[in-house]
Short mmCIF file of C-alpha atoms and ligand atoms in Angstrom, two decimals:
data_model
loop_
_atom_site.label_atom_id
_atom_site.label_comp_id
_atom_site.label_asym_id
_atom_site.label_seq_id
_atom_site.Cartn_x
_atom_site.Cartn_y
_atom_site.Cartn_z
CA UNK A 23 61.16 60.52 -139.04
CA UNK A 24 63.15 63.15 -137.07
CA UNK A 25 64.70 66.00 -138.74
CA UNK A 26 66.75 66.91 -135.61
CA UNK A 27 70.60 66.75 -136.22
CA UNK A 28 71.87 63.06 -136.03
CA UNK A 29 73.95 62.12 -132.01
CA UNK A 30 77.54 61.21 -133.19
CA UNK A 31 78.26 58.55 -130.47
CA UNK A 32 81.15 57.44 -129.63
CA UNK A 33 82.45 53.60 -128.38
CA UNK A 34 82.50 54.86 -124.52
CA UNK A 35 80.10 54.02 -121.78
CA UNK A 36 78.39 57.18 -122.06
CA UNK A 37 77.67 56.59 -125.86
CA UNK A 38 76.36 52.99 -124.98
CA UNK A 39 74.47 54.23 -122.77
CA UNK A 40 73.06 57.03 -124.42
CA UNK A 41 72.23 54.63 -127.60
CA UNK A 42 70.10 51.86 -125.63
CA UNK A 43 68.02 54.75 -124.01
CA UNK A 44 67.09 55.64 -128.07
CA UNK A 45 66.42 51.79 -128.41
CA UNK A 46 64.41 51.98 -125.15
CA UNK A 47 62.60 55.26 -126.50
CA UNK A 48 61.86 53.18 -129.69
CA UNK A 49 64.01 55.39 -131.75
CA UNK A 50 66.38 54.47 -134.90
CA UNK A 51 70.23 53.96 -134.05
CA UNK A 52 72.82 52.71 -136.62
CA UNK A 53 75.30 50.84 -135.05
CA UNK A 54 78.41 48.82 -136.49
CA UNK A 55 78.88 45.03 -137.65
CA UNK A 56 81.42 43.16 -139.20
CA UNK A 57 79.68 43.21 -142.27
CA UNK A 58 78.34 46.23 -142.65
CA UNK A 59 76.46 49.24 -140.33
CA UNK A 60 72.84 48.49 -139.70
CA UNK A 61 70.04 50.68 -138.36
CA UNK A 62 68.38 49.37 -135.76
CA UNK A 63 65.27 49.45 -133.87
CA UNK A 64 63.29 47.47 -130.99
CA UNK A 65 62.27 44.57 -132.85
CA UNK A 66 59.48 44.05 -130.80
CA UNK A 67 58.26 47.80 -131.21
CA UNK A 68 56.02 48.35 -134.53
CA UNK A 69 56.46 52.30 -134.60
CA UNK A 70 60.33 51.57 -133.97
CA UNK A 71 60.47 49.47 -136.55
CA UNK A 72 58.39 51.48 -139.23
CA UNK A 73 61.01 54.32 -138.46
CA UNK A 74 63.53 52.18 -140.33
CA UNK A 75 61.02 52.10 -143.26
CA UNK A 76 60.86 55.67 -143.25
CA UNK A 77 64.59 56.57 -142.85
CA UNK A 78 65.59 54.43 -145.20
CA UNK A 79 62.72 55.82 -147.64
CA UNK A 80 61.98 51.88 -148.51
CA UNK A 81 59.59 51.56 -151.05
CA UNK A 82 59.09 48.00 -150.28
CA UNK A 83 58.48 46.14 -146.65
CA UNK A 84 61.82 43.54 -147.46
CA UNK A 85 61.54 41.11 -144.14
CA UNK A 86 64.83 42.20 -141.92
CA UNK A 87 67.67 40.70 -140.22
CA UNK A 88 66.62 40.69 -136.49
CA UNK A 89 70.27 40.94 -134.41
CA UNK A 90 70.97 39.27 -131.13
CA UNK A 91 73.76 39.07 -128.66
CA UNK A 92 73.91 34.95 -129.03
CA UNK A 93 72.26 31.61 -129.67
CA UNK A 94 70.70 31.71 -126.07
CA UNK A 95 68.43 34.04 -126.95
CA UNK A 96 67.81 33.13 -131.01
CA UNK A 97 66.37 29.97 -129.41
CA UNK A 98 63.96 32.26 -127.77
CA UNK A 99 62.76 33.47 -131.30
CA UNK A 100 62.66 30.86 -133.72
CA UNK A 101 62.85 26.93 -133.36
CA UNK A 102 66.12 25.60 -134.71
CA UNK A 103 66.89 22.24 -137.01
CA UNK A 104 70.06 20.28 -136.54
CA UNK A 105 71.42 21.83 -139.70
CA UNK A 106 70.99 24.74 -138.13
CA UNK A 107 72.08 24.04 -134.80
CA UNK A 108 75.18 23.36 -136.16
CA UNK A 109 75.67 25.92 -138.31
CA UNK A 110 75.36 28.45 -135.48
CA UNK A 111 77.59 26.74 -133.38
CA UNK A 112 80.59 26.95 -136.18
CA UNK A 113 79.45 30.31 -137.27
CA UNK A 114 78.17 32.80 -134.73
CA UNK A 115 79.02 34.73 -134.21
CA UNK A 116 79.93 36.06 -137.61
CA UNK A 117 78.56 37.07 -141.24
CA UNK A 118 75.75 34.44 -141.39
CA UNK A 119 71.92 34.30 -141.11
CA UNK A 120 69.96 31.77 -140.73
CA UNK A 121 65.94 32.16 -141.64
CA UNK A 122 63.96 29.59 -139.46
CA UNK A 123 60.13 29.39 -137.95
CA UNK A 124 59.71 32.07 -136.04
CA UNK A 125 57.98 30.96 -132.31
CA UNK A 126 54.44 31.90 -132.23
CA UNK A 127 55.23 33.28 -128.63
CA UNK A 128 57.47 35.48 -129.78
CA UNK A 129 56.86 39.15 -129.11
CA UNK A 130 58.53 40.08 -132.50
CA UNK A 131 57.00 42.88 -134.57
CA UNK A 132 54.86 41.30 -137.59
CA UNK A 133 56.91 44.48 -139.78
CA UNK A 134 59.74 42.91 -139.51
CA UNK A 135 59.34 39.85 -140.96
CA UNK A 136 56.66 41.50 -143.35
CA UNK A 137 54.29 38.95 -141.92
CA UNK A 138 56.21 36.36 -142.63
CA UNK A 139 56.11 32.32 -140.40
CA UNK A 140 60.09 32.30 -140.63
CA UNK A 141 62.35 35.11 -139.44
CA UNK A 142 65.51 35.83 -140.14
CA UNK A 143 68.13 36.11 -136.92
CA UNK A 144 71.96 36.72 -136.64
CA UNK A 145 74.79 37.01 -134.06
CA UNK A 146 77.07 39.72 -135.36
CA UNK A 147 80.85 39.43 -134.29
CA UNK A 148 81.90 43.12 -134.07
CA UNK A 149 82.55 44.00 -130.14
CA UNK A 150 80.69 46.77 -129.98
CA UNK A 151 77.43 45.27 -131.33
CA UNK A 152 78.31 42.80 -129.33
CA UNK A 153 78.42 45.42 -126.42
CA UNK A 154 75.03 46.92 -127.52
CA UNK A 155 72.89 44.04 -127.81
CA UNK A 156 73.92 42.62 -124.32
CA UNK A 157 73.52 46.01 -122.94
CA UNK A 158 69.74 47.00 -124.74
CA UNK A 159 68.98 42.66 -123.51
CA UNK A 160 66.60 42.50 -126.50
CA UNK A 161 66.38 41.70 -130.07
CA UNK A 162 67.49 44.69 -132.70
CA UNK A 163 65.83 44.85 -136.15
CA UNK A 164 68.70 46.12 -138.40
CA UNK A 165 69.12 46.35 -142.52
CA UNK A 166 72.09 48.02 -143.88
CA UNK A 167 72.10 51.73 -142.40
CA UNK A 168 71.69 53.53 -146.18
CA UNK A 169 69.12 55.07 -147.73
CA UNK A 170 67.24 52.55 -150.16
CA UNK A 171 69.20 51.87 -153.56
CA UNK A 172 72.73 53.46 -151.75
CA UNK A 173 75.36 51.40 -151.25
CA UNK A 174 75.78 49.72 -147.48
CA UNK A 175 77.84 51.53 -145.41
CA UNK A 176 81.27 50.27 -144.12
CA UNK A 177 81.89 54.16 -141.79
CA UNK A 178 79.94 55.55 -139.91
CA UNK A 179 80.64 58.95 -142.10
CA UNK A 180 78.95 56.50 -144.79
CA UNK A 181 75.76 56.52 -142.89
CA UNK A 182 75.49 60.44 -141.82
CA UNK A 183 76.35 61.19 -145.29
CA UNK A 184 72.73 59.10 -145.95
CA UNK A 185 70.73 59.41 -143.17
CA UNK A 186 71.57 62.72 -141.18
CA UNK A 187 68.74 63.86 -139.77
CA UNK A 188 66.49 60.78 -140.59
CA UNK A 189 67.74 58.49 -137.50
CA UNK A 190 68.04 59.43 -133.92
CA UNK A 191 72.12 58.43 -133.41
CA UNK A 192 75.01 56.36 -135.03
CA UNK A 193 77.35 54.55 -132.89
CA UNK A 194 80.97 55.01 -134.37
CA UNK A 195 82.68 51.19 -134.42
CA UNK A 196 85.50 52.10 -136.69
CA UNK A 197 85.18 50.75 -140.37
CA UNK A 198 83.32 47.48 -140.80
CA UNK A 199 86.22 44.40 -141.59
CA UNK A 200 84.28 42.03 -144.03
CA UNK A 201 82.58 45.30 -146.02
CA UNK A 202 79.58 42.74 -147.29
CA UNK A 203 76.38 41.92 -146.10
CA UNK A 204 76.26 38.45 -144.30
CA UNK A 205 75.54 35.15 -145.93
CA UNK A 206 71.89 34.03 -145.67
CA UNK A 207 70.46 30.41 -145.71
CA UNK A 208 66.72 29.02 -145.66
CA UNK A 209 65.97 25.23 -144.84
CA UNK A 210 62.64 25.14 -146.75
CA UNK A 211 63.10 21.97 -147.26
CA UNK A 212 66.94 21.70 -147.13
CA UNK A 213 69.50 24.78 -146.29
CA UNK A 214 69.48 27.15 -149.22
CA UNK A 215 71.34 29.70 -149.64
CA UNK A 216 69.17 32.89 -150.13
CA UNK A 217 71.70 35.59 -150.53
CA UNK A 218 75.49 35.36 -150.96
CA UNK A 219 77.48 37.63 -148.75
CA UNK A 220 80.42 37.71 -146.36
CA UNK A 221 80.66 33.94 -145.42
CA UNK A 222 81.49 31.54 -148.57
CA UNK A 223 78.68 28.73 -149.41
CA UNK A 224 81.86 26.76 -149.40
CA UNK A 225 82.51 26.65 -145.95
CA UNK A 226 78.59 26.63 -145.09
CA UNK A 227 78.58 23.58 -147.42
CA UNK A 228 81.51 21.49 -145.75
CA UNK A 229 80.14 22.30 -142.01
CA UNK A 230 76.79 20.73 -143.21
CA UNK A 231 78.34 17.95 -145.39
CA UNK A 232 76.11 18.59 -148.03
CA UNK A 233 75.51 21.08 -151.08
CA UNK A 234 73.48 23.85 -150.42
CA UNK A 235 70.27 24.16 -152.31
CA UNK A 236 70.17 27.09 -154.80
CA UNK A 237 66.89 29.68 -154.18
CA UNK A 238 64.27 29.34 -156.39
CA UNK A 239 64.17 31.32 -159.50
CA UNK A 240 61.18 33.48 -159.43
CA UNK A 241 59.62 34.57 -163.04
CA UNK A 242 59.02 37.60 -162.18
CA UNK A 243 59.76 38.91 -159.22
CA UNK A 244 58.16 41.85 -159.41
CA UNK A 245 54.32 41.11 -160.37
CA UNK A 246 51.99 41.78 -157.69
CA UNK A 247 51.49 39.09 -155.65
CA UNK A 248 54.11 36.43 -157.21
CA UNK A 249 56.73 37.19 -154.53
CA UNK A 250 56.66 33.69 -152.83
CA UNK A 251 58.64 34.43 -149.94
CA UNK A 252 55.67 37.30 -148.96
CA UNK A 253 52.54 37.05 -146.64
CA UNK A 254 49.62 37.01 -149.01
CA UNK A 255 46.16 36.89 -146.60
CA UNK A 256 43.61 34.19 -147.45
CA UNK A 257 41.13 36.80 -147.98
CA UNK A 258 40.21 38.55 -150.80
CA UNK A 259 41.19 42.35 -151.06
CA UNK A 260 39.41 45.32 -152.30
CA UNK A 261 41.82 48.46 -152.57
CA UNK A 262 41.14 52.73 -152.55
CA UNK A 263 37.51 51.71 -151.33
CA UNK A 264 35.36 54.59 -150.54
CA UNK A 265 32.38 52.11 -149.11
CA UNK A 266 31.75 49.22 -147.56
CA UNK A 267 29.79 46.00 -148.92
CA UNK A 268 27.99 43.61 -148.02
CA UNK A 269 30.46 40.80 -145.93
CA UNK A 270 33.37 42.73 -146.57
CA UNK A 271 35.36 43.79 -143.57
CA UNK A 272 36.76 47.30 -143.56
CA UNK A 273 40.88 48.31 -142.70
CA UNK A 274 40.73 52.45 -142.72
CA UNK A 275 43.06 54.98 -142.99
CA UNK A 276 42.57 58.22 -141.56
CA UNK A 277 40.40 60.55 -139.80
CA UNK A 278 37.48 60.30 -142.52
CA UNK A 279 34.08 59.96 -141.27
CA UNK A 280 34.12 56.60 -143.19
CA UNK A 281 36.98 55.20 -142.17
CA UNK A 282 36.45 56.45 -138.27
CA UNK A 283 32.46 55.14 -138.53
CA UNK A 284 33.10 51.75 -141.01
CA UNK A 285 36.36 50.38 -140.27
CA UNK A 286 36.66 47.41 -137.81
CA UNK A 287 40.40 48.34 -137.85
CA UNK A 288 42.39 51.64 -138.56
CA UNK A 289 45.59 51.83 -139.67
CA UNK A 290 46.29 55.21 -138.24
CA UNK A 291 43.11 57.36 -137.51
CA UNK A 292 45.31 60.20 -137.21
CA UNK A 293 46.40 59.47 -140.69
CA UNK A 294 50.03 58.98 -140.04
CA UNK A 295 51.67 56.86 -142.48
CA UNK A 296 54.66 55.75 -140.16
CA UNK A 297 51.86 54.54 -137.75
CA UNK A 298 49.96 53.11 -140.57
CA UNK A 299 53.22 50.37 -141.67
CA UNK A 300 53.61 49.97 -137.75
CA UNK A 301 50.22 48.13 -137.83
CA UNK A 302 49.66 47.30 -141.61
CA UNK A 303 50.86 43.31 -141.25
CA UNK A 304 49.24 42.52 -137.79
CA UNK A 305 46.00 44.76 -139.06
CA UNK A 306 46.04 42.47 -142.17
CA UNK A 307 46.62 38.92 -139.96
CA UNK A 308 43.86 40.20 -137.63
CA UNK A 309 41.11 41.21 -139.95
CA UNK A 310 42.47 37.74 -142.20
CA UNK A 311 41.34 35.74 -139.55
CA UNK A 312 37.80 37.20 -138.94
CA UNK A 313 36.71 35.19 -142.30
CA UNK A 314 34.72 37.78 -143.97
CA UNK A 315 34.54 37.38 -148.14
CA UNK A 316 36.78 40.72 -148.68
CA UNK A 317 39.37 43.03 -147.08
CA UNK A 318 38.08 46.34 -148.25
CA UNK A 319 40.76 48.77 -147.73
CA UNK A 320 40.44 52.55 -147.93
CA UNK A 321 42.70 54.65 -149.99
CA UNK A 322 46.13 55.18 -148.63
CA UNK A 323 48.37 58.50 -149.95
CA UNK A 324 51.23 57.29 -152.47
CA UNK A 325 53.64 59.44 -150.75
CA UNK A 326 56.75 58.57 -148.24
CA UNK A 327 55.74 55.45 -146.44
CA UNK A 328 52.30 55.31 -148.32
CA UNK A 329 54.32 54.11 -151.27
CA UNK A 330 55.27 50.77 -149.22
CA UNK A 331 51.78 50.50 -147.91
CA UNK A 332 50.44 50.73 -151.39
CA UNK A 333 53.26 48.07 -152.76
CA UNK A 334 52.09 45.50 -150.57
CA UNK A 335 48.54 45.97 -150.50
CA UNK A 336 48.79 45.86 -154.26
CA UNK A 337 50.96 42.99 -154.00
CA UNK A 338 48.56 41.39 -151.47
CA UNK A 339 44.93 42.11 -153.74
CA UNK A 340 46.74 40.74 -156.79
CA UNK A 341 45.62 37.81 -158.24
CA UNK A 342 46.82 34.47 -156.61
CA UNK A 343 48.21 31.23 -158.97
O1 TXA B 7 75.11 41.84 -142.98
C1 TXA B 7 73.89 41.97 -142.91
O2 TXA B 7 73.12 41.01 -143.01
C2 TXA B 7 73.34 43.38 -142.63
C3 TXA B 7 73.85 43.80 -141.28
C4 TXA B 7 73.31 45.15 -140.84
O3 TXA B 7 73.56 42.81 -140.31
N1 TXA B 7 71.92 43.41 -142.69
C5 TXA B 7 71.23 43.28 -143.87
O4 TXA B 7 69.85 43.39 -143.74
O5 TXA B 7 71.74 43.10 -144.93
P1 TXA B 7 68.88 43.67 -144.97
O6 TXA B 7 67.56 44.10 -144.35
O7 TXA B 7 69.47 44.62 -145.94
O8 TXA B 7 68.68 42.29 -145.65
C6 TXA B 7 67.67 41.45 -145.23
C7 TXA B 7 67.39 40.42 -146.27
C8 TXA B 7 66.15 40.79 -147.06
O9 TXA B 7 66.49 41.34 -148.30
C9 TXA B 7 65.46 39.48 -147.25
O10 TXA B 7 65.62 39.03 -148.55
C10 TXA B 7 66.12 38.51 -146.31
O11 TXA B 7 67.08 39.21 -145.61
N2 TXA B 7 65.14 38.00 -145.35
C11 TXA B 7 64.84 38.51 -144.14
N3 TXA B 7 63.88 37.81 -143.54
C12 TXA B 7 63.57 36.80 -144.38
C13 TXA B 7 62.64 35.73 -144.34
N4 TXA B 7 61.84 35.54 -143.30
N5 TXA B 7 62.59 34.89 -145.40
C14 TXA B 7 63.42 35.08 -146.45
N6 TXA B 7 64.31 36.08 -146.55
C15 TXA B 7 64.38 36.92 -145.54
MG1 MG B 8 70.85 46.65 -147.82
#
């Protein structure tokens, strides 16, 4: 996270430009919507995106909207369904999100859709997102620019009064007309609607000619490891472990003679946590897929991003149903 003073940027071709060089750099800049300001970030970069997880002081790794400038290149992400098809064609751009299988070719960071097979993409209608996403030619990771548990932010006065210091710029688009987060729907196995927001079910449900399915009701959403919509590996996990046994596999942290002699993967040998959530989900897939009986995982500090780390390693090592 910075702690340099916040660039002010303004909606002039010197402020463009200046806020696709931060994208460029990998740095965090919030930038206006019609729903609401997001803060974005390379969506293919993992230390880009982990910087959102740190400005916002997240304590959980929530999958994010990734942003593009149209359909053209959401087809190069994820594979579409003729529900979908159709729904982007009516809809986009605007205040909707579709969450669809993301392409395996896809250079997307595994952060932002928290490991996730589906990602979530959307074509915002403000102009100068618009203007932005054409002009940075790549896809933009972006929640709501506030930090976590604040209210989204509709000015971009709303979003220095949060996150001053903790992103690199905010582009200033005016206030944000529809002032509520966009409307997001699943097709797993039918369109659902997964969150309510700025485009009414109504109108998603007459362009489809059918109802929309409501999400499933989860229990309890906050046990470890009952969160359906999160990437569980198939492996076994160990947390805080201090040695290595026999067929486990070994994910470090830090510059401990264990974890720089034992681990087959670190998360940061340097011991920096932003680092650490850049490469925690593609870590996780990797060492998943070496079929060993157990993750072992060394400890991880429980403070800033640790906390996030922590959550879904917990989450993760919990027992499954
Ligand atoms: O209007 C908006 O959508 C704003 C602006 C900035 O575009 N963005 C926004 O992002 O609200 P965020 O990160 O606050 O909300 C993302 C939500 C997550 O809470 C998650 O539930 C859902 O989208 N989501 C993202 N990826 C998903 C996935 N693969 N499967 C299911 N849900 C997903
Ligand atoms: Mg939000």
């Amino acid at each position: 996270m910075d702690s340099k003073i916040t660039e002010e940027l303004q909606d002039t071709a010197p402020g463009l430009s200046r806020a696709v060089e931060l994208l460029v750099q990998g740095q965090t800049v919030a930038f206006p919507t019609e729903t609401v300001y997001g803060l974005g970030a390379d969506a293919r970069n993992d230390m880009a995106v982990a910087r959102i997880f740190a400005a916002k002081d997240r304590p959980r790794f929530n999958p994010l909207i990734v942003h593009v400038a149209n359909v053209q290149a959401a087809q190069k992400l994820v594979t579409f369904n003729s529900a979908a098809t159709r729904l982007a064609t009516a809809f986009w751009p605007g205040s909707l999100t579709l969450v669809l299988p993301l392409k395996p070719q896809s250079d997307i960071s595994h952060l932002v859709s928290a490991g996730l097979a589906t990602l979530a993409v959307r074509v915002p209608a403000h102009p100068l997102a618009e203007k932005l996403l054409l002009a940075f030619g790549g896809p933009v990771a972006a929640p709501s620019a506030n930090l976590s548990g604040s209210i989204s932010p509709t000015r971009a006065r709303h979003v220095m009064a949060g996150l001053n210091t903790r992103i690199a710029a905010v582009l200033n688009g005016g206030s944000c007309p529809v002032g509520l987060e966009s409307t997001i729907i699943g097709f797993d196995p039918a369109p659902m609607l997964l969150r309510p927001g700025g485009l009414p079910s109504e109108v998603i449900e007459s362009c489809i000619g059918d109802a929309l399915l409501a999400a499933p009701r989860l229990e309890t959403p906050n046990a470890p490891g009952q969160l359906g919509s999160h990437y569980a590996p198939k492996t076994a996990l160990r947390l805080n472990a201090t040695d290595r046994k026999a067929g486990e596999v070994l994910l470090g942290f830090g510059p401990s003679e264990f974890a720089a002699m034992d681990s087959d993967l670190n998360l940061s040998a340097s011991g920096d946590l932003t680092e650490a959530a850049a490469n925690l989900f593609r870590h996780l897939h990797e060492l998943d897929a070496r079929g060993a009986a157990t993750i072992a995982v060394c400890p991880i500090p429980a403070h800033g991003l640790g906390r996030a780390i922590n959550d879904r390693l917990m989450r993760a090592a919990a027992p499954r149903p």
